[in-house]
Each structure stands twice: as structure tokens, then as C-alpha cells.
Amino acid sequence: MLRPAATGLATAFFRLYLLDTLAAGPARPATVLAAIAAERLPFANGAFGRALQSLLDGGYVVPAAQACVALTALGAAERMAERERWTCVLPTLARLLGDADPRPVPIVAAAPVPDRAPRVAEAYLDRVLVASVRERIAAARDGGPSFAVVLAQLDVDRVAEATRRAMIHRAIRATLGASATLLGGDVAAYRYGESGVAVLAPAGHDPGRGERLAALVRARLDELMQTMTSTVRAFGTARWSVRAGEATWSEDIGTTTLLLRRAERALTADGERRDAA
């Protein structure tokens, strides 16, 4: 005789549990597993891993910061479908088992997730971006062309956190993937912080190129958001704003940090202008 623990029932249940838990926001799998273990259910332990892997493979959840996983827009739709399936099953199950008092929800102390949300410019003032800026400054000091730095930030609200992350990720990925076509073959684009892009491009004797690139990046992100909200039902309620700022290197700026700080101030000022408007 097959026990429920050895069938797909455990995996199906853990899928529902994960989808429902992540609807409240990103969480660590270990924390979710501890909460399930506290329920003392007669299910095989390995089914949790299979359920999590199936959700990842299907695009219903994605890895998030701080070793967490987050629900995607597709996962939110799957959660509703799973709830409908289990809702159809429950009346029959209750009839078979008879009336039973529901057990209280166990209290599990979750390990605190440290707040590592830095300021926008702090999030990517290292690694690839800063190394590229340093290389361009060194080249400019050796007689190479001056260059502009454009920082753009996408802010999304009025949707669930998982949906917000999915929208931002899709917009940034599309922007980076088409940067050469949309912005120019001499443009280098990078991820900037949690929800932005950074663009580096030679300016030469054209001091206005940075401003034009900022306008192009802002328009591109805005266009992507308009397309997403009009074609994907889960994104339809989102409200967003795009801000961008630029700074062009010159001898008086000097260091990499100062150049990026100047671009960040322009980014902040652009956001303040749009809020005032």
C-alpha cells in the first residue's frame, strides 16, 4: 500500500504552501521549511525540495536577495489556480474525514534578514561599473575622449512585491539587451543597483550627449513599462516613474567616485522635478 508521503500529494501540498507563503513577500526556503515542519504533517521531507525545484523550473518563483526566493507574476497566477484546485477538493475531504477542529497555526521564529538595501549609488559603486569608469578616466587622461555616465532608476508601486521585481527585472533586461541598437554601438550598459541601469558612452567634443542619452534611456524604460502594463494582466495596476541623471567627465571632476556622485545627484534632482510636476 502506498503511503501519502510516498506519492505526489506531498509535492502538490508543498507547492501550494510555498506559493501561499511567498505571496506575502520573499522568504528564505529554510524558514518556510521550518514553518512546514512545525505543522507535523505526514509527508516525505524530500517533497519540499522537489516542490521548490518545480516552481523554480516553471518560472513561478525566482531567486531573490539575501538567499530568499520571490514569487513572480506567473507564480501569483499559479497560486490562484492552486487555491481553486484545493478548494474543490476540501469539501469531499471534509466529508470523508468528518468534522474535525482545525489545528492552530504554529509559531515559528524566522531568522531576521539583515537590511542591506543601500543607497542607490552605493548599490553598484564597485565591481564592473566602477572598473569600467576607472578605465575610461585613465584613457581620457592619456589623451582619449571624454565620456558621459548616465544613471537611470525605475520605481514601481501599487503591485505586489514579487510582481514589482518581475516588472523591473524584465524592463532592465530588455534595456541592457538592446542597448547597442537603441543607444549606439559605442555605448556600454550595466545593471545599476536593484532597479536601474548605468550607461557609459564617449562624449568627445559633444557636451550634450549625456543629456540625450539620459532622455533616450528614460524613454526606453517608460516605453517598456507601458507595453507591459497594457499586455500583461497582472501588471495592469502598476504605477511607475522613471528618472535619469548624467555627468560628463572632465579634468576638474578627477575621481571615479566624484563622477558617479555627480551623476547620482542629477538622478535625484530629476526625480524631484518629476514629483513636483
Coordinates of C-alpha atoms in Angstrom, one line a residue:
M1 CA 0.0 0.0 0.0
L2 CA 1.3 3.5 -0.9
R3 CA 1.5 6.0 1.9
P4 CA 0.6 9.6 1.1
A5 CA 4.2 10.5 2.0
A6 CA 5.5 8.5 -0.9
T7 CA 3.1 9.9 -3.6
G8 CA 2.8 13.2 -5.4
L9 CA 0.4 14.5 -2.7
A10 CA 3.3 15.8 -0.6
T11 CA 4.8 17.7 -3.5
A12 CA 1.5 19.2 -4.5
F13 CA 0.8 20.4 -1.0
F14 CA 4.3 21.9 -0.6
R15 CA 3.8 23.7 -3.9
L16 CA 0.6 25.3 -2.5
Y17 CA 2.3 26.1 0.8
L18 CA 5.3 27.8 -0.9
L19 CA 3.1 29.8 -3.3
D20 CA 0.9 31.0 -0.5
T21 CA 3.8 31.9 1.8
L22 CA 5.7 33.8 -0.9
A23 CA 2.6 35.8 -1.7
A24 CA 3.4 37.9 1.4
G25 CA 6.9 38.6 0.1
P26 CA 10.3 37.0 -0.4
A27 CA 11.3 34.4 2.1
R28 CA 14.2 32.0 2.7
P29 CA 13.4 28.4 1.8
A30 CA 14.8 27.2 5.2
T31 CA 12.4 29.5 7.0
V32 CA 9.5 28.1 5.0
L33 CA 10.6 24.6 5.6
A34 CA 10.8 25.2 9.4
A35 CA 7.3 26.5 9.4
I36 CA 6.0 23.4 7.5
A37 CA 7.9 21.1 9.8
A38 CA 6.2 22.7 12.8
E39 CA 2.8 21.5 11.3
R40 CA 3.9 17.9 11.9
L41 CA 2.5 16.6 8.6
P42 CA 3.0 13.0 7.5
F43 CA 4.8 14.0 4.3
A44 CA 8.2 13.0 2.9
N45 CA 10.8 15.6 3.6
G46 CA 12.3 15.4 0.1
A47 CA 9.0 16.5 -1.4
F48 CA 9.7 20.1 -0.3
G49 CA 12.8 20.2 -2.4
R50 CA 11.0 18.8 -5.4
A51 CA 8.2 21.3 -5.0
L52 CA 10.6 24.2 -4.8
Q53 CA 12.6 23.0 -7.8
S54 CA 9.5 22.6 -9.9
L55 CA 8.4 26.1 -9.0
L56 CA 11.8 27.5 -10.0
D57 CA 11.9 25.5 -13.2
G58 CA 8.5 26.7 -14.2
G59 CA 9.3 30.4 -13.5
Y60 CA 6.8 30.6 -10.7
V61 CA 9.4 31.7 -8.2
V62 CA 12.9 33.3 -8.7
P63 CA 15.9 33.7 -6.5
A64 CA 16.0 37.0 -4.6
A65 CA 18.4 38.9 -2.4
Q66 CA 19.6 37.6 0.9
A67 CA 19.2 33.9 -0.1
C68 CA 15.5 34.3 -0.5
V69 CA 13.0 33.3 -3.2
A70 CA 10.3 35.5 -4.5
L71 CA 7.0 35.0 -6.3
T72 CA 6.8 36.1 -10.0
A73 CA 3.7 37.3 -11.7
L74 CA 3.3 33.9 -13.2
G75 CA 3.6 32.4 -9.8
A76 CA 0.8 34.7 -8.5
A77 CA -1.5 33.4 -11.2
E78 CA -0.5 29.8 -10.4
R79 CA -1.2 30.4 -6.7
M80 CA -4.8 31.3 -7.5
A81 CA -5.2 28.3 -9.7
E82 CA -3.8 26.0 -7.0
R83 CA -6.1 27.5 -4.4
E84 CA -9.1 26.8 -6.7
R85 CA -8.0 23.2 -7.1
W86 CA -7.6 22.6 -3.4
T87 CA -10.9 24.5 -2.7
C88 CA -12.7 21.9 -4.9
V89 CA -11.0 19.0 -3.0
L90 CA -11.7 20.2 0.5
P91 CA -15.5 19.6 0.8
T92 CA -15.0 16.0 -0.3
L93 CA -12.1 15.6 2.0
A94 CA -14.1 17.0 5.0
R95 CA -17.0 14.7 4.2
L96 CA -14.6 11.6 4.2
L97 CA -12.9 12.6 7.4
G98 CA -15.8 14.0 9.3
D99 CA -15.9 17.2 11.2
A100 CA -12.5 18.0 12.8
D101 CA -11.3 21.0 14.7
P102 CA -8.5 22.9 12.8
R103 CA -5.2 22.9 14.5
P104 CA -3.8 26.3 15.4
V105 CA -1.1 27.8 13.2
P106 CA 2.3 27.1 14.7
I107 CA 4.5 30.0 15.7
V108 CA 8.0 29.8 14.1
A109 CA 10.6 32.4 14.8
A110 CA 12.1 33.3 11.5
A111 CA 15.8 34.3 11.3
P112 CA 16.0 38.0 10.8
V113 CA 17.1 39.1 7.3
P114 CA 19.6 41.9 7.6
D115 CA 18.6 45.1 5.9
R116 CA 21.2 45.5 3.1
A117 CA 19.3 48.0 0.9
P118 CA 22.0 50.6 0.3
R119 CA 21.5 54.0 -1.2
V120 CA 21.1 53.9 -5.0
A121 CA 24.7 54.9 -5.9
E122 CA 26.1 52.7 -3.1
A123 CA 24.5 49.6 -4.6
Y124 CA 26.8 49.5 -7.6
L125 CA 29.8 51.7 -6.8
D126 CA 32.1 48.7 -7.3
R127 CA 32.9 45.7 -9.5
V128 CA 32.2 46.0 -13.2
L129 CA 30.8 49.6 -13.4
V130 CA 33.4 51.3 -11.3
A131 CA 36.2 49.3 -13.0
S132 CA 34.9 50.5 -16.4
V133 CA 34.7 54.1 -15.3
R134 CA 38.2 53.9 -14.0
E135 CA 39.5 52.6 -17.3
R136 CA 37.8 55.3 -19.2
I137 CA 39.1 58.0 -16.9
A138 CA 42.6 56.6 -17.3
A139 CA 42.2 56.6 -21.1
A140 CA 40.8 60.2 -21.1
R141 CA 43.8 61.4 -19.1
D142 CA 46.1 59.8 -21.6
G143 CA 44.5 61.7 -24.4
G144 CA 41.4 59.7 -25.1
P145 CA 37.9 61.1 -25.5
S146 CA 35.8 62.4 -22.6
F147 CA 32.8 60.3 -21.7
A148 CA 29.4 60.6 -20.1
V149 CA 27.8 58.5 -17.3
V150 CA 24.0 58.1 -17.3
L151 CA 22.2 56.6 -14.3
A152 CA 18.5 55.7 -14.7
Q153 CA 16.2 54.4 -12.0
L154 CA 12.8 52.7 -12.3
D155 CA 10.3 53.0 -9.5
V156 CA 7.2 50.8 -9.5
D157 CA 4.4 50.6 -6.9
R158 CA 0.7 49.6 -6.5
V159 CA 1.6 45.9 -7.1
A160 CA 2.8 43.0 -5.0
E161 CA 6.5 42.9 -4.3
A162 CA 7.0 39.8 -6.4
T163 CA 5.2 41.5 -9.3
R164 CA 7.2 44.7 -8.9
R165 CA 10.5 42.7 -9.0
A166 CA 9.4 40.8 -12.1
M167 CA 8.5 44.1 -13.9
I168 CA 11.8 45.8 -13.0
H169 CA 13.8 42.7 -14.0
R170 CA 12.1 42.4 -17.4
A171 CA 12.5 46.1 -18.2
I172 CA 16.2 46.2 -17.2
R173 CA 17.0 43.0 -19.1
A174 CA 15.3 44.4 -22.3
T175 CA 17.1 47.7 -21.9
L176 CA 20.5 46.1 -21.5
G177 CA 20.0 43.6 -24.3
A178 CA 19.1 46.2 -26.9
S179 CA 21.5 49.0 -25.7
A180 CA 23.7 48.9 -28.8
T181 CA 20.7 49.1 -31.2
L182 CA 18.8 51.8 -29.3
L183 CA 21.6 53.9 -27.8
G184 CA 24.5 53.4 -30.2
G185 CA 27.2 50.9 -30.8
D186 CA 29.8 52.7 -28.7
V187 CA 27.6 52.6 -25.6
A188 CA 28.2 50.2 -22.7
A189 CA 25.3 49.4 -20.4
Y190 CA 25.3 47.9 -16.9
R191 CA 22.9 46.9 -14.2
Y192 CA 22.8 49.7 -11.6
G193 CA 21.6 48.9 -8.1
E194 CA 18.4 46.9 -7.6
S195 CA 16.2 48.7 -10.2
G196 CA 18.3 50.8 -12.5
V197 CA 20.8 50.8 -15.4
A198 CA 24.0 52.7 -16.0
V199 CA 25.2 53.8 -19.4
L200 CA 28.8 54.8 -20.4
A201 CA 29.4 56.5 -23.8
P202 CA 32.2 58.6 -25.2
A203 CA 31.3 62.3 -25.4
G204 CA 34.3 63.7 -27.3
H205 CA 33.5 67.3 -28.2
D206 CA 29.8 66.8 -27.7
P207 CA 28.9 68.0 -24.2
G208 CA 25.2 67.4 -24.8
R209 CA 25.5 63.6 -25.5
G210 CA 25.0 62.7 -21.9
E211 CA 21.7 64.6 -21.7
R212 CA 20.5 63.0 -24.9
L213 CA 21.4 59.5 -23.7
A214 CA 19.6 60.2 -20.4
A215 CA 16.4 61.1 -22.3
L216 CA 16.7 58.0 -24.5
V217 CA 17.1 55.7 -21.6
R218 CA 14.2 57.3 -19.7
A219 CA 12.0 57.0 -22.8
R220 CA 13.1 53.4 -23.3
L221 CA 12.2 52.3 -19.8
D222 CA 8.9 54.2 -19.9
E223 CA 8.0 52.6 -23.2
L224 CA 8.7 49.1 -21.8
M225 CA 6.6 49.7 -18.8
Q226 CA 3.7 51.0 -20.9
T227 CA 3.9 47.8 -23.1
M228 CA 4.0 45.5 -20.1
T229 CA 1.1 47.1 -18.3
S230 CA -1.1 47.0 -21.4
T231 CA -0.3 43.4 -22.4
V232 CA 0.1 41.5 -19.1
R233 CA -3.0 41.5 -16.9
A234 CA -1.0 41.0 -13.7
F235 CA 0.9 44.2 -14.4
G236 CA -2.1 46.4 -15.3
T237 CA -2.5 48.1 -11.9
A238 CA 1.2 49.1 -11.6
R239 CA 2.2 52.8 -11.4
W240 CA 5.7 53.7 -12.3
S241 CA 8.2 56.6 -12.7
V242 CA 11.5 56.7 -14.5
R243 CA 14.2 59.2 -13.6
A244 CA 17.7 59.6 -15.1
G245 CA 20.7 61.8 -14.4
E246 CA 24.0 62.2 -16.2
A247 CA 27.5 63.5 -15.6
T248 CA 30.3 64.1 -18.2
W249 CA 33.9 63.6 -17.1
S250 CA 36.3 66.5 -17.1
E251 CA 39.6 67.2 -15.5
D252 CA 38.0 69.1 -12.6
I253 CA 36.0 66.1 -11.6
G254 CA 39.0 63.9 -11.2
T255 CA 38.0 60.7 -9.4
T256 CA 35.6 57.9 -10.2
T257 CA 33.6 58.3 -7.0
L258 CA 33.1 62.0 -7.6
L259 CA 31.9 61.4 -11.2
L260 CA 29.3 58.8 -10.0
R261 CA 28.2 61.0 -7.1
R262 CA 27.6 63.9 -9.5
A263 CA 25.5 61.6 -11.7
E264 CA 23.6 60.4 -8.7
R265 CA 22.8 64.0 -7.7
A266 CA 21.5 64.6 -11.2
L267 CA 19.4 61.4 -10.8
T268 CA 17.9 62.6 -7.5
A269 CA 17.2 66.1 -8.9
D270 CA 15.4 64.6 -11.9
G271 CA 13.2 62.6 -9.6
E272 CA 12.4 65.8 -7.5
R273 CA 11.5 67.7 -10.7
R274 CA 9.1 65.0 -11.8
D275 CA 7.5 64.7 -8.3
A276 CA 7.0 68.5 -8.3
A277 CA 5.4 68.3 -11.8

